[in-house]
Coordinates of C-alpha atoms and ligand atoms in Angstrom, one line a residue:
X1 CA 22.6 -1.6 5.0
X2 CA 20.1 1.3 5.4
X3 CA 18.1 3.1 2.7
X4 CA 17.1 6.4 4.3
X5 CA 19.2 8.0 7.0
X6 CA 18.2 11.0 9.1
X7 CA 20.8 13.1 10.8
X8 CA 19.4 15.6 13.3
X9 CA 21.8 18.5 13.6
X10 CA 21.7 21.1 16.3
X11 CA 23.1 24.1 14.4
X12 CA 24.7 25.5 17.6
X13 CA 27.0 22.5 17.6
X14 CA 28.0 21.4 14.1
X15 CA 31.7 20.5 14.7
X16 CA 31.1 16.8 14.5
X17 CA 28.8 16.9 11.4
X18 CA 31.3 15.7 8.9
X19 CA 32.2 12.8 11.0
X20 CA 28.5 11.9 11.5
X21 CA 27.8 12.2 7.8
X22 CA 30.6 9.7 7.0
X23 CA 29.3 7.3 9.7
X24 CA 25.9 7.5 8.1
X25 CA 27.4 6.9 4.6
X26 CA 29.2 3.9 5.9
X27 CA 26.0 2.4 7.2
X28 CA 23.9 3.2 4.2
X29 CA 23.6 1.3 0.9
X30 CA 25.0 2.6 -2.3
X31 CA 22.0 4.8 -3.2
X32 CA 21.1 5.7 0.4
X33 CA 19.3 8.9 0.9
X34 CA 20.9 11.0 3.7
X35 CA 19.0 13.9 5.2
X36 CA 20.3 16.5 7.5
X37 CA 17.6 17.9 9.7
X38 CA 17.5 21.0 12.0
X39 CA 14.4 21.8 14.1
X40 CA 14.1 25.4 14.9
X41 CA 12.4 25.6 18.2
X42 CA 8.7 26.8 17.9
X43 CA 8.2 30.0 20.0
X44 CA 4.9 30.3 21.8
X45 CA 2.9 33.4 20.9
X46 CA 3.3 35.0 24.3
X47 CA 7.1 34.8 24.0
X48 CA 7.2 35.8 20.4
X49 CA 5.7 39.3 21.3
X50 CA 8.9 40.0 23.1
X51 CA 11.1 39.2 20.1
X52 CA 12.0 41.3 17.0
X53 CA 9.7 41.0 13.9
X54 CA 10.6 38.1 11.7
X55 CA 12.8 36.4 14.4
X56 CA 11.6 32.9 13.5
X57 CA 11.9 33.4 9.8
X58 CA 15.5 34.7 10.3
X59 CA 16.3 31.6 12.5
X60 CA 14.9 29.3 9.7
X61 CA 17.1 31.1 7.1
X62 CA 20.2 30.9 9.3
X63 CA 19.6 27.2 10.0
X64 CA 19.1 26.5 6.3
X65 CA 22.3 28.4 5.5
X66 CA 24.2 26.4 8.0
X67 CA 23.0 23.0 6.8
X68 CA 23.6 24.0 3.3
X69 CA 27.2 25.0 4.1
X70 CA 27.7 21.5 5.8
X71 CA 26.1 19.8 2.7
X72 CA 28.2 21.8 0.3
X73 CA 31.4 21.0 2.1
X74 CA 30.7 17.3 2.3
X75 CA 31.9 14.9 -0.4
X76 CA 28.9 12.8 0.4
X77 CA 25.6 13.7 -1.3
X78 CA 23.1 14.9 1.4
X79 CA 19.8 16.7 1.5
X80 CA 18.9 19.3 3.9
X81 CA 15.6 19.9 5.7
X82 CA 14.8 22.6 8.3
X83 CA 11.5 22.6 10.2
X84 CA 9.8 24.5 13.0
X85 CA 8.6 22.5 16.0
X86 CA 9.6 20.7 19.2
X87 CA 13.1 19.1 18.3
X88 CA 12.4 15.5 19.5
X89 CA 8.8 15.2 18.3
X90 CA 9.7 16.8 15.0
X91 CA 12.6 14.5 14.5
X92 CA 10.3 11.5 15.1
X93 CA 7.6 13.0 12.8
X94 CA 10.2 13.4 10.1
X95 CA 11.4 9.9 10.4
X96 CA 7.9 8.7 9.8
X97 CA 7.3 11.1 6.9
X98 CA 10.6 10.2 5.0
X99 CA 10.4 6.5 6.1
X100 CA 13.9 6.6 7.6
X101 CA 15.3 3.3 8.7
X102 CA 18.2 4.8 10.6
X103 CA 18.8 7.9 12.7
X104 CA 22.5 9.0 13.3
X105 CA 22.6 11.4 16.3
X106 CA 25.4 12.9 18.4
X107 CA 25.1 11.9 22.1
X108 CA 25.1 15.5 23.5
X109 CA 26.6 18.8 23.0
X110 CA 30.4 19.1 23.5
X111 CA 31.3 20.0 27.0
X112 CA 28.5 18.2 28.7
X113 CA 30.4 14.9 28.9
X114 CA 29.0 14.1 32.3
X115 CA 25.7 13.1 30.8
X116 CA 25.5 9.9 28.7
X117 CA 22.9 11.3 26.5
X118 CA 21.5 14.8 26.0
X119 CA 17.8 15.3 26.5
X120 CA 16.9 15.3 22.8
X121 CA 19.1 12.4 22.1
X122 CA 17.7 10.4 25.0
X123 CA 14.1 10.9 23.9
X124 CA 14.9 10.0 20.2
X125 CA 16.6 6.7 21.4
X126 CA 13.7 5.9 23.6
X127 CA 10.9 6.6 21.2
X128 CA 12.2 6.0 17.7
X129 CA 10.8 2.9 16.0
X130 CA 13.8 2.7 13.6
X131 CA 17.4 2.0 14.5
X132 CA 19.4 4.7 16.2
X133 CA 23.2 5.1 16.0
X134 CA 24.5 7.4 18.7
X135 CA 27.8 9.0 18.0
X136 CA 29.9 9.8 21.0
Ligands
ADP1 P1 22.2 18.5 25.0 O1 21.0 18.3 25.9 O2 23.6 18.1 25.6 O3 22.2 19.7 24.3 P2 20.9 17.2 22.9 O4 20.2 15.9 23.2 O5 20.0 18.4 22.8 O6 22.0 17.4 23.9 O7 21.6 17.1 21.5 C1 22.2 15.9 21.1 C2 21.9 15.8 19.6 O8 20.4 15.9 19.4 C3 22.5 16.9 18.7 O9 23.8 16.7 18.4 C4 21.6 16.7 17.5 O10 22.0 15.5 16.8 C5 20.2 16.4 18.2 N1 19.5 17.7 18.3 C6 19.4 18.4 19.5 N2 18.6 19.6 19.2 C7 18.3 19.5 17.9 C8 17.5 20.4 17.0 N3 17.0 21.5 17.4 N4 17.4 19.9 15.7 C9 17.9 18.8 15.3 N5 18.6 18.0 16.0 C10 18.8 18.3 17.3

């Protein structure tokens, strides 16, 4: 049984979130800490100039709101965490920081069934030092 479980969530595709949370809870011990994480893509300065003021702050707020909604709707107690960065690198940095022993991740976004694993999920599986459970 796992103690600290990280669930990376792409806020554009949250339909499986409840299912994934229950899989995480099933694999966690009684007091397992379950953390939902969204990584808001860091926008390079040259690209940010083209965007409206406060675009990234708004993206962070929207992502936090979506994760809070998932957490509030869940019968399972989960924490939420939203960070700015490069998704796969930030997922791995967070794993280290919270000392997660399991990552539960969806294989890819719905509709791209031809791929076995999406690009973020593939890099997480390849580089994570802890166990990774891929939900298809
Ligand atoms: P695809 O390339 O088909 O979009 P991804 O590998 O990006 O597939 O997504 C698979 C899973 O990776 C998502 O369901 C989510 O668990 C995780 N993921 C992708 N992007 C992010 C992100 N920005 N923040 C947190 N998790 C993410």
